[in-house]
XYZ file of N, CA and C in Angstrom:
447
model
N 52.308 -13.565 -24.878
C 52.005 -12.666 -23.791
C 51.428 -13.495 -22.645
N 52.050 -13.419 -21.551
C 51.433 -14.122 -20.530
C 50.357 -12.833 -19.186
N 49.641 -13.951 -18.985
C 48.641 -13.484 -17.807
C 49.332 -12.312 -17.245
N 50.427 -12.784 -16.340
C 50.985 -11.780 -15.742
C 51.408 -10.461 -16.522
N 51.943 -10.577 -17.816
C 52.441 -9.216 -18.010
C 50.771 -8.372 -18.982
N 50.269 -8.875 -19.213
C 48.852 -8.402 -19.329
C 47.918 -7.568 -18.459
N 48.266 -7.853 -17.063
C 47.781 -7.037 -16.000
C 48.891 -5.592 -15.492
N 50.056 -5.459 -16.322
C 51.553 -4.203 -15.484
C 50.441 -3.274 -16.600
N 50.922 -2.263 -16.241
C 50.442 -0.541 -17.126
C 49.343 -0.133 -17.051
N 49.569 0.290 -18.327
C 48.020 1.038 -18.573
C 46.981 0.111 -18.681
N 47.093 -1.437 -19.284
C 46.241 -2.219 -19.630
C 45.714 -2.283 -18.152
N 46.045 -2.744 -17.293
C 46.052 -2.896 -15.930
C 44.668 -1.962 -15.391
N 45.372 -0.633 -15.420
C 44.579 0.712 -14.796
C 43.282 0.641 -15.440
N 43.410 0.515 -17.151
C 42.232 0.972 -17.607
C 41.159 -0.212 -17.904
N 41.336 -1.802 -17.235
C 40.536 -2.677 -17.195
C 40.043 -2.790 -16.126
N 40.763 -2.096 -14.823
C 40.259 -2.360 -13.655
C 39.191 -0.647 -13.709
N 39.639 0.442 -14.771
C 38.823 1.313 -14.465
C 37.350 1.070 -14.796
N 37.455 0.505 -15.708
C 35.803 -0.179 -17.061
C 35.191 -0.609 -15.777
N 35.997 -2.288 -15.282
C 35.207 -2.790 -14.617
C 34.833 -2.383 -13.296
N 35.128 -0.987 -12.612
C 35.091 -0.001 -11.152
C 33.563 0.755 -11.879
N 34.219 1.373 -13.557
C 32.783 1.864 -13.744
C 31.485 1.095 -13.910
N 31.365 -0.012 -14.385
C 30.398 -1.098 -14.554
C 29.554 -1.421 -13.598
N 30.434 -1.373 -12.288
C 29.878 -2.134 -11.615
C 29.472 -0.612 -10.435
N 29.865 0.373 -10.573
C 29.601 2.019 -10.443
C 28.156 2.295 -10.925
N 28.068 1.856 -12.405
C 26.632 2.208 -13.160
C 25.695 1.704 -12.625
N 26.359 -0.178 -12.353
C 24.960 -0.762 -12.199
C 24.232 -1.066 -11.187
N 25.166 -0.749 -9.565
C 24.697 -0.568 -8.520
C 23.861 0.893 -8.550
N 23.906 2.169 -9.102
C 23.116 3.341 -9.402
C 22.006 2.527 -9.731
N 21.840 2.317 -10.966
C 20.285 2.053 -11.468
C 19.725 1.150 -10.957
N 20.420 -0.074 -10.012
C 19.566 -0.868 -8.994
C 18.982 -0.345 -8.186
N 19.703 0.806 -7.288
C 19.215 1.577 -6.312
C 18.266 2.592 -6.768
N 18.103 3.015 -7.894
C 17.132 3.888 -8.573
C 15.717 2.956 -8.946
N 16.459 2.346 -9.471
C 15.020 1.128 -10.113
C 14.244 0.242 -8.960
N 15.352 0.027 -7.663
C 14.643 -0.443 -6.607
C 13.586 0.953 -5.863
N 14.039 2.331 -5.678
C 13.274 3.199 -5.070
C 12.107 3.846 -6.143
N 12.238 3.732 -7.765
C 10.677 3.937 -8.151
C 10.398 2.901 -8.574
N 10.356 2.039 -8.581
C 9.453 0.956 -8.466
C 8.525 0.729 -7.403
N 9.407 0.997 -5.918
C 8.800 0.943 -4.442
C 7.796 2.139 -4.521
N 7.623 3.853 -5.233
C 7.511 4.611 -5.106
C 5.941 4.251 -5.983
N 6.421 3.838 -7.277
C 4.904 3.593 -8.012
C 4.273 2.808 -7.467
N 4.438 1.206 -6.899
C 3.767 0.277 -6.562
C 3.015 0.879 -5.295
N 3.674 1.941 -4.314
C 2.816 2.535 -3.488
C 1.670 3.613 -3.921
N 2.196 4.132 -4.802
C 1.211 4.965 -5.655
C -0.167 4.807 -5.890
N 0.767 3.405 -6.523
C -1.131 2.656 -7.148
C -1.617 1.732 -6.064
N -1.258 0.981 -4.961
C -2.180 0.507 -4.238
C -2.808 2.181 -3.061
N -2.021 3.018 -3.066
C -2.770 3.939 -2.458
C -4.116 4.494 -3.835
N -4.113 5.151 -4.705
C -4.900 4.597 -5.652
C -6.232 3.889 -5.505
N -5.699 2.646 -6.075
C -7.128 1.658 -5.869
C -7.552 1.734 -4.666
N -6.714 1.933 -3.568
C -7.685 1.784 -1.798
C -8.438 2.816 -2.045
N -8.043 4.079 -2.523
C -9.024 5.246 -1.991
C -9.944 5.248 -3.269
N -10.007 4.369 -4.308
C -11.057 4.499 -5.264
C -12.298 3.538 -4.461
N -11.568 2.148 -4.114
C -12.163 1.174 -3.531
C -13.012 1.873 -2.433
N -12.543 2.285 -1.108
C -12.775 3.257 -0.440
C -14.313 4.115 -0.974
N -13.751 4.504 -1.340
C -15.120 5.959 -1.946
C -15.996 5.054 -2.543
N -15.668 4.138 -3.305
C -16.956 3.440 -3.944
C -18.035 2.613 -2.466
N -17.358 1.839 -2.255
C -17.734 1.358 -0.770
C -18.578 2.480 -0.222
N -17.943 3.814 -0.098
C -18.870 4.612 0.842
C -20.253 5.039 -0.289
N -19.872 5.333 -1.149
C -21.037 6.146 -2.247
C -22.214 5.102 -2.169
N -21.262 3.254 -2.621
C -23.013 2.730 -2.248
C -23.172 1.791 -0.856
N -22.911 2.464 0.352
C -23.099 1.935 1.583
C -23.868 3.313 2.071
N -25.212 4.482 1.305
C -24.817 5.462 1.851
C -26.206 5.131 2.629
N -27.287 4.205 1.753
C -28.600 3.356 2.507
C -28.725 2.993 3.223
N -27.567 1.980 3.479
C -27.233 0.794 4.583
C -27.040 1.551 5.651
N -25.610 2.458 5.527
C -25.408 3.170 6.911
C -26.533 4.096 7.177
N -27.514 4.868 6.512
C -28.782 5.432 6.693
C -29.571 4.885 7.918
N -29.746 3.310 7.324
C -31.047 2.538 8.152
C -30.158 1.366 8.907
N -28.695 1.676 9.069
C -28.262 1.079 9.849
C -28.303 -0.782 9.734
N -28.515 -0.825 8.462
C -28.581 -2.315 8.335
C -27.869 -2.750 7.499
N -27.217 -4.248 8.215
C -26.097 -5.180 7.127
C -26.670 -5.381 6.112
N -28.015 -5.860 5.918
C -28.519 -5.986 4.601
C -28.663 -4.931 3.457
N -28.559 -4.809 3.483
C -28.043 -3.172 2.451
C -26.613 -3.314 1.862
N -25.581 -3.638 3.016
C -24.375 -3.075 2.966
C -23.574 -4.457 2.548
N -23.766 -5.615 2.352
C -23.736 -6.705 1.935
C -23.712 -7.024 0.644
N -24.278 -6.707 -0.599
C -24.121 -6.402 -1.945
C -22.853 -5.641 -1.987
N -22.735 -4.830 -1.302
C -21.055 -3.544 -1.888
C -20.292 -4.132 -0.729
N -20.144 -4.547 0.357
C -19.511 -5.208 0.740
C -18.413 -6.368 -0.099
N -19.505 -7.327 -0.558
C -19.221 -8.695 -1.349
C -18.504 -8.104 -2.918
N -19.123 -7.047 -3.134
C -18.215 -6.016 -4.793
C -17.255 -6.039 -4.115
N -16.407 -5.060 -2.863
C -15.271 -4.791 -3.059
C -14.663 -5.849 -2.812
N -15.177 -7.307 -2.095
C -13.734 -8.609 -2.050
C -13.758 -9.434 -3.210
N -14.619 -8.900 -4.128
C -13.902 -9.712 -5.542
C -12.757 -9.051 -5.696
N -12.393 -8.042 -5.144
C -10.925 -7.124 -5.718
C -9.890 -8.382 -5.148
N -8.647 -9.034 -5.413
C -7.541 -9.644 -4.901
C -6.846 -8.828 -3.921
N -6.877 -7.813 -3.977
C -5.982 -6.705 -3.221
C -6.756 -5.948 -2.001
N -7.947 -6.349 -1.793
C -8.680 -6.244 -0.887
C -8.866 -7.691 -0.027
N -8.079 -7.319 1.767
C -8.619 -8.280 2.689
C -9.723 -8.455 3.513
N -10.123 -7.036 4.043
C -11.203 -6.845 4.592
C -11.940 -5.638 3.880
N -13.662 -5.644 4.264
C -14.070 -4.551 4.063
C -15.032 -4.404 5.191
N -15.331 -3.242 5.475
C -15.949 -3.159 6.976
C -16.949 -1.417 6.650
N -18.016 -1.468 7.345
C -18.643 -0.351 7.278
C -19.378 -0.443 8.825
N -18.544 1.318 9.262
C -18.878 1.662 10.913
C -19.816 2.881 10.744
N -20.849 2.963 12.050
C -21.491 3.684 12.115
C -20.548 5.040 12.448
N -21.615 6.251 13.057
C -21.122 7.395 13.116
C -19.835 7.504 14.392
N -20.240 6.497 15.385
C -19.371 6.136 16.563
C -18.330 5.272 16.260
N -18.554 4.546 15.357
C -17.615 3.660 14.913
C -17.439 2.289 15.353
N -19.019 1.581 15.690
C -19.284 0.710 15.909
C -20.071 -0.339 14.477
N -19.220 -0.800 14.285
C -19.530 -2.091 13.128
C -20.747 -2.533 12.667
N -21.147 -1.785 11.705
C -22.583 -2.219 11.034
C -22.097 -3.736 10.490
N -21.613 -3.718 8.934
C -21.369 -4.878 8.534
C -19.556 -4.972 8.513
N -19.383 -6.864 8.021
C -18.136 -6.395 7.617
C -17.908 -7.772 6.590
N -16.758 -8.352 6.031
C -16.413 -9.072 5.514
C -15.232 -9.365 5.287
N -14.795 -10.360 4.758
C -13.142 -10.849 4.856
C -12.454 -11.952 4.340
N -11.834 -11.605 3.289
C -11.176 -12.490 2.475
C -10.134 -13.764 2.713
N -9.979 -13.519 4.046
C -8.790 -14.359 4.765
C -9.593 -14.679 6.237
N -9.113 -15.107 6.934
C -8.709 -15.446 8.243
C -7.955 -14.302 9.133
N -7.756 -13.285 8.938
C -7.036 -12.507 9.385
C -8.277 -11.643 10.704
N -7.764 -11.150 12.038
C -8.824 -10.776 12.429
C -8.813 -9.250 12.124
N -9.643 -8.553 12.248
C -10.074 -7.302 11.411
C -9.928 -6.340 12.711
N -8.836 -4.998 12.349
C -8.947 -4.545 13.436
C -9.854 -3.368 14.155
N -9.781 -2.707 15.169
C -10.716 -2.082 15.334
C -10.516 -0.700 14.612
N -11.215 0.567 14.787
C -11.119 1.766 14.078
C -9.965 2.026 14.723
N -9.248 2.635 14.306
C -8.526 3.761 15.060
C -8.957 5.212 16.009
N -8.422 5.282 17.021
C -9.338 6.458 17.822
C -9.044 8.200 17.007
N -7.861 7.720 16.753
C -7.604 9.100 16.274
C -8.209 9.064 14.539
N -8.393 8.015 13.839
C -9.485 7.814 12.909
C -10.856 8.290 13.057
N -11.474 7.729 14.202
C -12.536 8.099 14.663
C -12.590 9.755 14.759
N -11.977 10.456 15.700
C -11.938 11.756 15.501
C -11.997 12.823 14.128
N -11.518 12.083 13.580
C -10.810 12.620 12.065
C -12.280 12.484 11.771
N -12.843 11.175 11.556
C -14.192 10.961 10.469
C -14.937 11.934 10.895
N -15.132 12.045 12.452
C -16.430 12.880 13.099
C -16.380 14.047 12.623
N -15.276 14.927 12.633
C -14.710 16.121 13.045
C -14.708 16.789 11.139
N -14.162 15.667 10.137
C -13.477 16.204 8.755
C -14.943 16.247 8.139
N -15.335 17.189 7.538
C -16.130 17.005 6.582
C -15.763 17.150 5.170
N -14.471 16.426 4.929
C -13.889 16.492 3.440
C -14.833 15.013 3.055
N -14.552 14.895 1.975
C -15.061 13.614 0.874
C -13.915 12.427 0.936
N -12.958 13.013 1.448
C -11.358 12.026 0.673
C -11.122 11.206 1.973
N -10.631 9.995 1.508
C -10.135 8.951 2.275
C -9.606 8.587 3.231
N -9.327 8.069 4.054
C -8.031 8.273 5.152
C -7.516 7.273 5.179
N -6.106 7.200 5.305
C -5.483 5.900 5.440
C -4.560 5.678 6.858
N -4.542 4.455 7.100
C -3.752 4.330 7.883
C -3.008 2.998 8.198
N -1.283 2.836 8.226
C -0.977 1.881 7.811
C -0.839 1.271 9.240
N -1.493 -0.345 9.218
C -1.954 -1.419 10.282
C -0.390 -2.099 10.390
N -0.303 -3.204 11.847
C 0.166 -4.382 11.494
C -0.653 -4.941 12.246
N -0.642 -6.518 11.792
C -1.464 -7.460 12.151
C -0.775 -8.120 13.012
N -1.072 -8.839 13.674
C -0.812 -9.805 14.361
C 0.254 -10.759 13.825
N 0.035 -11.374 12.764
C 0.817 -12.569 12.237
C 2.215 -11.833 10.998
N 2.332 -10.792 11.629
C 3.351 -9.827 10.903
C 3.261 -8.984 9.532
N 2.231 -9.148 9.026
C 2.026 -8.603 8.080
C 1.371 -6.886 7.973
N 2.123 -5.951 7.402
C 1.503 -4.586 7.316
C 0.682 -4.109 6.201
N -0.004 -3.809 6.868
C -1.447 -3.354 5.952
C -1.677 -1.753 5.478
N -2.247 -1.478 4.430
C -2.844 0.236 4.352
C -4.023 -0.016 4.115
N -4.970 0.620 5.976
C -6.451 0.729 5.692
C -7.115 2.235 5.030
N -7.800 1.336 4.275
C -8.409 2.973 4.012
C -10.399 3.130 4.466
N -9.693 4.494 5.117
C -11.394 4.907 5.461
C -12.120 5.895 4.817
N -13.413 5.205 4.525
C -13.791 6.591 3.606
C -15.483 7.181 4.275
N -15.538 8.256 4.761
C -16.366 8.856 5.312
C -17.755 8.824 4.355
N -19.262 8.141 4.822
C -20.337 8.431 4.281
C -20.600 9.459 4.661
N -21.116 10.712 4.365
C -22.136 11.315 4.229
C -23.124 11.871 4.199
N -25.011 11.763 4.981
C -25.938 11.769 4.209
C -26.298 13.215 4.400
């Protein structure tokens, strides 16, 4: 049997059908496995920010009280042992920079205005996020978490 007559008929149709479905299946589950994967990995860094977040605020609630870095410097320095944390920053009620800190070189940006509004205005407990870009191209999700007293 040669090459050529191996490819006439049915053999033909139904090797080129296998390999139409194969390659049918496995572009599906790439495109599936690429969108929840993207879907969880956002999940959980939204997640840890707003746990990170709330912890930051629960023990910054002294510091921002009496308005001093020294206070806010212990929970500051907790949340950048996290790897997944670049900056951490704690603003007064105006949203002017008590303390801050920073794992990189990156410069830290300012509040957001329409952040600002939100903090003044929300008296929920829960987080706010908002996704940054930096300067040197990289996009960020900040999260803000409202103290309290």
């Amino acid at each position: 049997m040669t090459k050529r007559s191996f490819f006439k008929g049915y053999r033909r149709r139904i090797v080129l059908s296998i390999v139409f479905l194969v390659l049918l299946i496995s572009l599906s589950l790439t495109v599936y496995g690429v969108l929840t994967d993207r879907k969880i990995l956002k999940n959980h860094v939204e997640q840890t920010g707003n746990y990170l977040s709330g912890n930051l605020a629960a023990n910054s609630e002294l510091g921002v009280f009496a308005e001093d870095p020294f206070f806010l410097t212990p929970a500051i320095s907790a949340i950048l042992q996290n790897h997944e944390v670049i900056w951490a920053c704690v603003y007064n009620h105006a949203g002017a920079e008590i303390a801050c800190g920073t794992n990189t070189d990156v410069e830290i940006p300012d509040v957001p205005e329409r952040l600002k509004f939100s903090i003044q205005t929300d008296l929920s407990s829960g987080a706010l996020q908002e996704n940054i870009s930096l300067k040197k191209g990289f996009h960020v999700l900040d999260f803000y978490s409202p103290v309290y007293i």
